[in-house]
């Protein structure tokens, strides 16, 4: 499960990096979601990027499991994902 969660996270980051999430609000949502998922808590996700959505119990369970998988990554892998996110956020600021 850890590999598929990391792959999903990397795929979403790649989509944002390549500009496939073209709507600015969508792009900002994904970047905020990814940032909180990497370094925040599930509660911060519900209070932040997901606050305007009705998040049911099944989604909360899935997010908790996904966050657990991300937190279980080797520190160097998680650090590389954070570096990628910082790079993407930096490129958005310069556009």
PDB file of C-alpha atoms in Angstrom, residues 20-74:
ATOM      1  CA  UNK A  20      -2.235  19.612 -16.551  1.00  0.00           C
ATOM      2  CA  UNK A  21      -4.241  21.037 -13.686  1.00  0.00           C
ATOM      3  CA  UNK A  22      -4.747  24.263 -15.598  1.00  0.00           C
ATOM      4  CA  UNK A  23      -7.438  25.944 -13.548  1.00  0.00           C
ATOM      5  CA  UNK A  24      -5.618  28.179 -11.063  1.00  0.00           C
ATOM      6  CA  UNK A  25      -7.996  27.317  -8.208  1.00  0.00           C
ATOM      7  CA  UNK A  26      -7.578  23.613  -8.901  1.00  0.00           C
ATOM      8  CA  UNK A  27      -3.824  23.934  -9.018  1.00  0.00           C
ATOM      9  CA  UNK A  28      -3.754  25.898  -5.768  1.00  0.00           C
ATOM     10  CA  UNK A  29      -6.047  23.337  -4.135  1.00  0.00           C
ATOM     11  CA  UNK A  30      -3.812  20.427  -5.134  1.00  0.00           C
ATOM     12  CA  UNK A  31      -0.657  22.184  -4.013  1.00  0.00           C
ATOM     13  CA  UNK A  32      -2.224  23.136  -0.666  1.00  0.00           C
ATOM     14  CA  UNK A  33      -3.587  19.600  -0.305  1.00  0.00           C
ATOM     15  CA  UNK A  34      -0.194  18.036  -1.084  1.00  0.00           C
ATOM     16  CA  UNK A  35       1.678  20.368   1.228  1.00  0.00           C
ATOM     17  CA  UNK A  36      -0.674  19.640   4.108  1.00  0.00           C
ATOM     18  CA  UNK A  37      -0.648  15.929   3.337  1.00  0.00           C
ATOM     19  CA  UNK A  38       3.157  15.859   3.441  1.00  0.00           C
ATOM     20  CA  UNK A  39       3.801  17.972   6.519  1.00  0.00           C
ATOM     21  CA  UNK A  40       0.451  18.480   8.239  1.00  0.00           C
ATOM     22  CA  UNK A  41      -2.161  16.338   9.913  1.00  0.00           C
ATOM     23  CA  UNK A  42      -5.468  14.948   8.657  1.00  0.00           C
ATOM     24  CA  UNK A  43      -7.246  17.516  10.844  1.00  0.00           C
ATOM     25  CA  UNK A  44      -5.328  20.304   9.100  1.00  0.00           C
ATOM     26  CA  UNK A  45      -6.549  18.917   5.776  1.00  0.00           C
ATOM     27  CA  UNK A  46     -10.177  19.068   6.947  1.00  0.00           C
ATOM     28  CA  UNK A  47      -9.745  22.595   8.323  1.00  0.00           C
ATOM     29  CA  UNK A  48      -7.709  23.807   5.328  1.00  0.00           C
ATOM     30  CA  UNK A  49      -7.955  22.579   1.728  1.00  0.00           C
ATOM     31  CA  UNK A  50     -10.949  20.314   2.348  1.00  0.00           C
ATOM     32  CA  UNK A  51     -12.881  22.750   4.544  1.00  0.00           C
ATOM     33  CA  UNK A  52     -15.381  23.692   1.846  1.00  0.00           C
ATOM     34  CA  UNK A  53     -16.207  20.068   1.042  1.00  0.00           C
ATOM     35  CA  UNK A  54     -18.408  17.567   2.832  1.00  0.00           C
ATOM     36  CA  UNK A  55     -15.880  14.916   3.848  1.00  0.00           C
ATOM     37  CA  UNK A  56     -17.664  11.713   4.856  1.00  0.00           C
ATOM     38  CA  UNK A  57     -16.370   9.014   7.207  1.00  0.00           C
ATOM     39  CA  UNK A  58     -15.052   6.810   4.381  1.00  0.00           C
ATOM     40  CA  UNK A  59     -13.019   9.669   2.917  1.00  0.00           C
ATOM     41  CA  UNK A  60     -11.668  10.539   6.373  1.00  0.00           C
ATOM     42  CA  UNK A  61     -10.633   6.920   6.824  1.00  0.00           C
ATOM     43  CA  UNK A  62      -8.912   6.891   3.423  1.00  0.00           C
ATOM     44  CA  UNK A  63      -7.085  10.155   4.150  1.00  0.00           C
ATOM     45  CA  UNK A  64      -5.940   8.849   7.531  1.00  0.00           C
ATOM     46  CA  UNK A  65      -4.581   5.697   5.858  1.00  0.00           C
ATOM     47  CA  UNK A  66      -2.898   7.704   3.080  1.00  0.00           C
ATOM     48  CA  UNK A  67      -1.324  10.048   5.638  1.00  0.00           C
ATOM     49  CA  UNK A  68      -0.091   7.037   7.599  1.00  0.00           C
ATOM     50  CA  UNK A  69       1.538   5.659   4.449  1.00  0.00           C
ATOM     51  CA  UNK A  70       3.211   8.973   3.706  1.00  0.00           C
ATOM     52  CA  UNK A  71       4.427   9.270   7.295  1.00  0.00           C
ATOM     53  CA  UNK A  72       5.828   5.751   6.946  1.00  0.00           C
ATOM     54  CA  UNK A  73       8.039   6.692   4.007  1.00  0.00           C
ATOM     55  CA  UNK A  74      11.759   6.671   4.543  1.00  0.00           C
TER      56      UNK A  74
END
